[in-house]
Amino acid sequence: MDAKKLIAARVAQELKDGDVVNLGIGLPTLIPDYLPTDVHITLQSENGFLGMGPLEGEPLPDLVNAGGKACGMVPGTAFFDSAMSFAIIRGGHVDATVLGGLQVDQEGNLANWMVPGKMIPGMGGAMDLVTGAKQVIVAMEHATKDGGAKILKRCELPLTAAGKVTAIATELAFFRFVDGQLVLTETAPGVSLDEIRAKTEADYVVSPECREMCLPA
Amino acid sequence: MDAKKLIAARVAQELKDGDVVNLGIGLPTLIPDYLPTDVHITLQSENGFLGMGPLEGEPLPDLVNAGGKACGMVPGTAFFDSAMSFAIIRGGHVDATVLGGLQVDQEGNLANWMVPGKMIPGMGGAMDLVTGAKQVIVAMEHATKDGGAKILKRCELPLTAAGKVTAIATELAFFRFVDGQLVLTETAPGVSLDEIRAKTEADYVVSPECREMCLPA
Amino acid sequence: MSAPSKRMTHADLRPKLKDGMSIMFGGFLAVGTPLGIVQEILDAGIKDLTIIGNDTATPDIGIGRLIAARRVKKVIASHIGTNAETGRQMIAGEIEVELVPQGTLAERIRCGGSGLGGVLTPTGVGTIVEEGKTKLSFDGVEYLVERGLRADLAILKAHIADEKGNLVYRRAARNFNPLMALAADFVAVEADSIVAAGEIEPDLVMTPGVLVDALILSGEC
Amino acid sequence: MSAPSKRMTHADLRPKLKDGMSIMFGGFLAVGTPLGIVQEILDAGIKDLTIIGNDTATPDIGIGRLIAARRVKKVIASHIGTNAETGRQMIAGEIEVELVPQGTLAERIRCGGSGLGGVLTPTGVGTIVEEGKTKLSFDGVEYLVERGLRADLAILKAHIADEKGNLVYRRAARNFNPLMALAADFVAVEADSIVAAGEIEPDLVMTPGVLVDALILSGEC
């Protein structure tokens, strides 16, 4: 299983039947493929609907996801305007949001929307999502392309939100914030605690129940 | 012409073709009867629609005015929720509101929602209407049943809004606020300046163009 | 779908009804109020309620019946003039009444349901409504900071619902219902008809189903 | 009805288009943006514009074309990543870009159109978004005071309009359009079809016609 698929498969296990979920672009969009058949979630798309599904057949006019790509919709979909979309997001009506991260730190801070002087795409809906969703799951590769740590003592990049992250899933490990403390709860198959320690700058504790991820074949 | 009809007929002259108007309960609801045939206004009902019309034929379910009475609707009516209704009102999208008054004063203050210890019905939508409408026309009888002045130097009753009234129509006179100054611009047929002066506590000036109201027969 | 159905009867609501709870109710002079749910609340015998809505209707209709039956400790509303019993109990000191301008009430409920701490409104400036409130001035205009409102339970009336809880309201019965759907911990809806998911055109849904917890058919009292 | 018709052609908009004006545009990555009106703005040659909307699309589509044609002085948006030209001009100091969280942008436009001075939002607290803003704390939660936004002109895209200006949007093309209909001095709408007043079911209107000043049929470029 490659890194992205492993992360998506692990995050899928965090979602419960009936959850309302907003998935960021990229890796998080793989997650629905790994949901058990008895777990049905409702996907929120911040450009204005609940009930997003995969594209099936010809695209329908004006039916696009928040990345502007043609998508589908399930029976019982509801469209609304941007104020309602973010009333739903900010108001705690989204059970989980899954986003990529440039950096996350041991205080639960997330940085994922700009690199000063280099890449300033804007925050889009990310700041509201991270502030408002009940669970904020960061799904990202454990280290930068250069091997640098992304799970830090303190984010250096401008924050998306302060202290809102509830879990981190990487191809090496799964962490959860428990009472404000970063806790390693699972390791990826074949990954040692030492490897995780070496590639993680943040202070964290290893859960007494820490175990290997239980992933689909 | 009785007092209420005279007031309604005079206020009708303040409305222009195309205006969006919210009419308070009671006397103001008589106003549409006095509009010239070439003046079409759109009535806003604060319980959630634009396009209110007179009841014609059988009442339709759930079609009521802000007084809870069955009403009609014109072609091109639009329904919406209370937040949108007051976005329209507070946001300056209503050209004129016409309300009754218990007291009005020379500062443009209006009191029409409570008499402490006696009558406390609540402000309903009146505070938002008086704050947000472009024109705020108070339509009321000139004096109390006991003959006391209602157009005062300073309102004694709790205010509905401060400094928002733009005109006052009574069965004796029509006043307009011009640059913050209360100005008598018209007298009712057969009413003398002295009678108005005697029944008005507020300081006001008489417009050099003050004339008799020009009312329909 | 394996998700638990939202369909229930009025009687199924009983475990959610508790003394001292706060209840937001849709409706404007009872138009848009779920009358069967009000009956269920009366039958449940719960008391010391805080009720939040536009008005208290009349003593014998809609939410006004809870006032007449003395189940209410506090009312937050924009208008109580149509229910003489509300005024009488208020003046007698038997209930607390917080009067809120109607547009401000709508915004406060919307804020409570939208994760917003409040709004800045010019409505009420210079009146007794401003007493005790934070005021901010921008560009020479004064505003009151009006805070969000939430409730334990919202009771709403829809014309059509689908099995997922998507709602369509009819005419002037919409009023506060869509706002309250956002602002309560448990949202119970009484609908004139309940159709299969997908039967309401997605563009025409007025309240998305994810906001709704319980769906009750109007006739099933 | 004797009221002047709101129907016009794209060319009729020309007198409303002026250098230095502020323009709100509906759309999310150009879905819900009135492309014919954008073309008219390009053809009019106006410049030094402030544009307000969710994003700047791409250099060759929708509002992004105004950026590429260097007509824009300032952008207020939540995301500019899809239009490399916006980023390039910003880094070169040729245009000013104010990045606003998407939900905050929606609320700011809604406030500007609703007579509200602003909202209190937790979004952006503890980030650079809070710089220079008033903060208020209630019940231990910090909020930013985010102010209303208005524009001289709003350019919107509807699927169906009636002669009175009542609008229906389609699917994800709704986005910011209904909010902007409240928040500009002049509101111009491009619609795929324009029907007689009364042909849109009153419960299904998404933007009331009184908010709309100009109606243009999409094809009539």
Short mmCIF file of N, CA and C in Angstrom, two decimals, chain C residues 10 26 28 30 32 37 68 79 86 100 107 117 130 135 138 161 178 184 197 215:
data_model
loop_
_atom_site.label_atom_id
_atom_site.label_comp_id
_atom_site.label_asym_id
_atom_site.label_seq_id
_atom_site.Cartn_x
_atom_site.Cartn_y
_atom_site.Cartn_z
N HIS C 10 -44.90 11.33 17.58
CA HIS C 10 -44.85 12.35 18.61
C HIS C 10 -44.44 11.75 19.96
N GLY C 26 -40.49 27.28 15.91
CA GLY C 26 -40.77 28.01 14.68
C GLY C 26 -42.17 28.57 14.73
N PHE C 28 -44.88 32.12 13.42
CA PHE C 28 -45.20 33.55 13.53
C PHE C 28 -46.71 33.57 13.76
N ALA C 30 -48.28 31.43 15.33
CA ALA C 30 -48.61 30.00 15.19
C ALA C 30 -48.55 29.47 13.76
N GLY C 32 -46.57 28.09 11.09
CA GLY C 32 -45.21 27.55 11.08
C GLY C 32 -44.80 26.96 12.42
N ILE C 37 -46.45 18.77 18.10
CA ILE C 37 -45.33 18.69 19.07
C ILE C 37 -45.66 19.53 20.30
N ALA C 68 -50.31 29.55 28.85
CA ALA C 68 -51.58 29.45 29.58
C ALA C 68 -51.54 28.31 30.60
N HIS C 79 -42.47 39.82 20.44
CA HIS C 79 -43.82 40.36 20.59
C HIS C 79 -44.65 39.41 21.43
N THR C 86 -49.50 36.08 28.61
CA THR C 86 -48.05 36.33 28.74
C THR C 86 -47.82 37.65 29.47
N VAL C 100 -36.91 41.10 22.36
CA VAL C 100 -35.80 41.28 21.43
C VAL C 100 -36.36 41.75 20.09
N GLU C 107 -31.19 37.18 13.89
CA GLU C 107 -29.72 37.14 13.79
C GLU C 107 -29.10 36.41 14.98
N GLY C 117 -20.16 34.44 17.31
CA GLY C 117 -20.39 34.91 18.68
C GLY C 117 -21.46 35.96 18.78
N GLU C 130 -30.51 48.74 24.35
CA GLU C 130 -29.04 48.78 24.42
C GLU C 130 -28.52 48.58 25.85
N LYS C 135 -21.17 48.16 23.16
CA LYS C 135 -21.39 48.98 21.97
C LYS C 135 -20.07 49.22 21.25
N PHE C 138 -18.11 52.21 14.43
CA PHE C 138 -17.25 52.15 13.25
C PHE C 138 -17.74 53.21 12.27
N ALA C 161 -41.02 16.98 3.97
CA ALA C 161 -39.70 16.52 4.40
C ALA C 161 -39.36 15.27 3.60
N PRO C 178 -36.05 27.83 9.49
CA PRO C 178 -34.72 27.43 8.97
C PRO C 178 -33.56 27.88 9.87
N ALA C 184 -30.10 24.34 17.69
CA ALA C 184 -30.49 23.56 18.86
C ALA C 184 -29.75 22.22 18.88
N ALA C 197 -36.02 9.97 0.13
CA ALA C 197 -34.85 10.79 -0.18
C ALA C 197 -34.71 10.88 -1.70
N LEU C 215 -38.10 13.34 12.62
CA LEU C 215 -39.13 13.69 11.63
C LEU C 215 -40.44 13.04 12.04
#
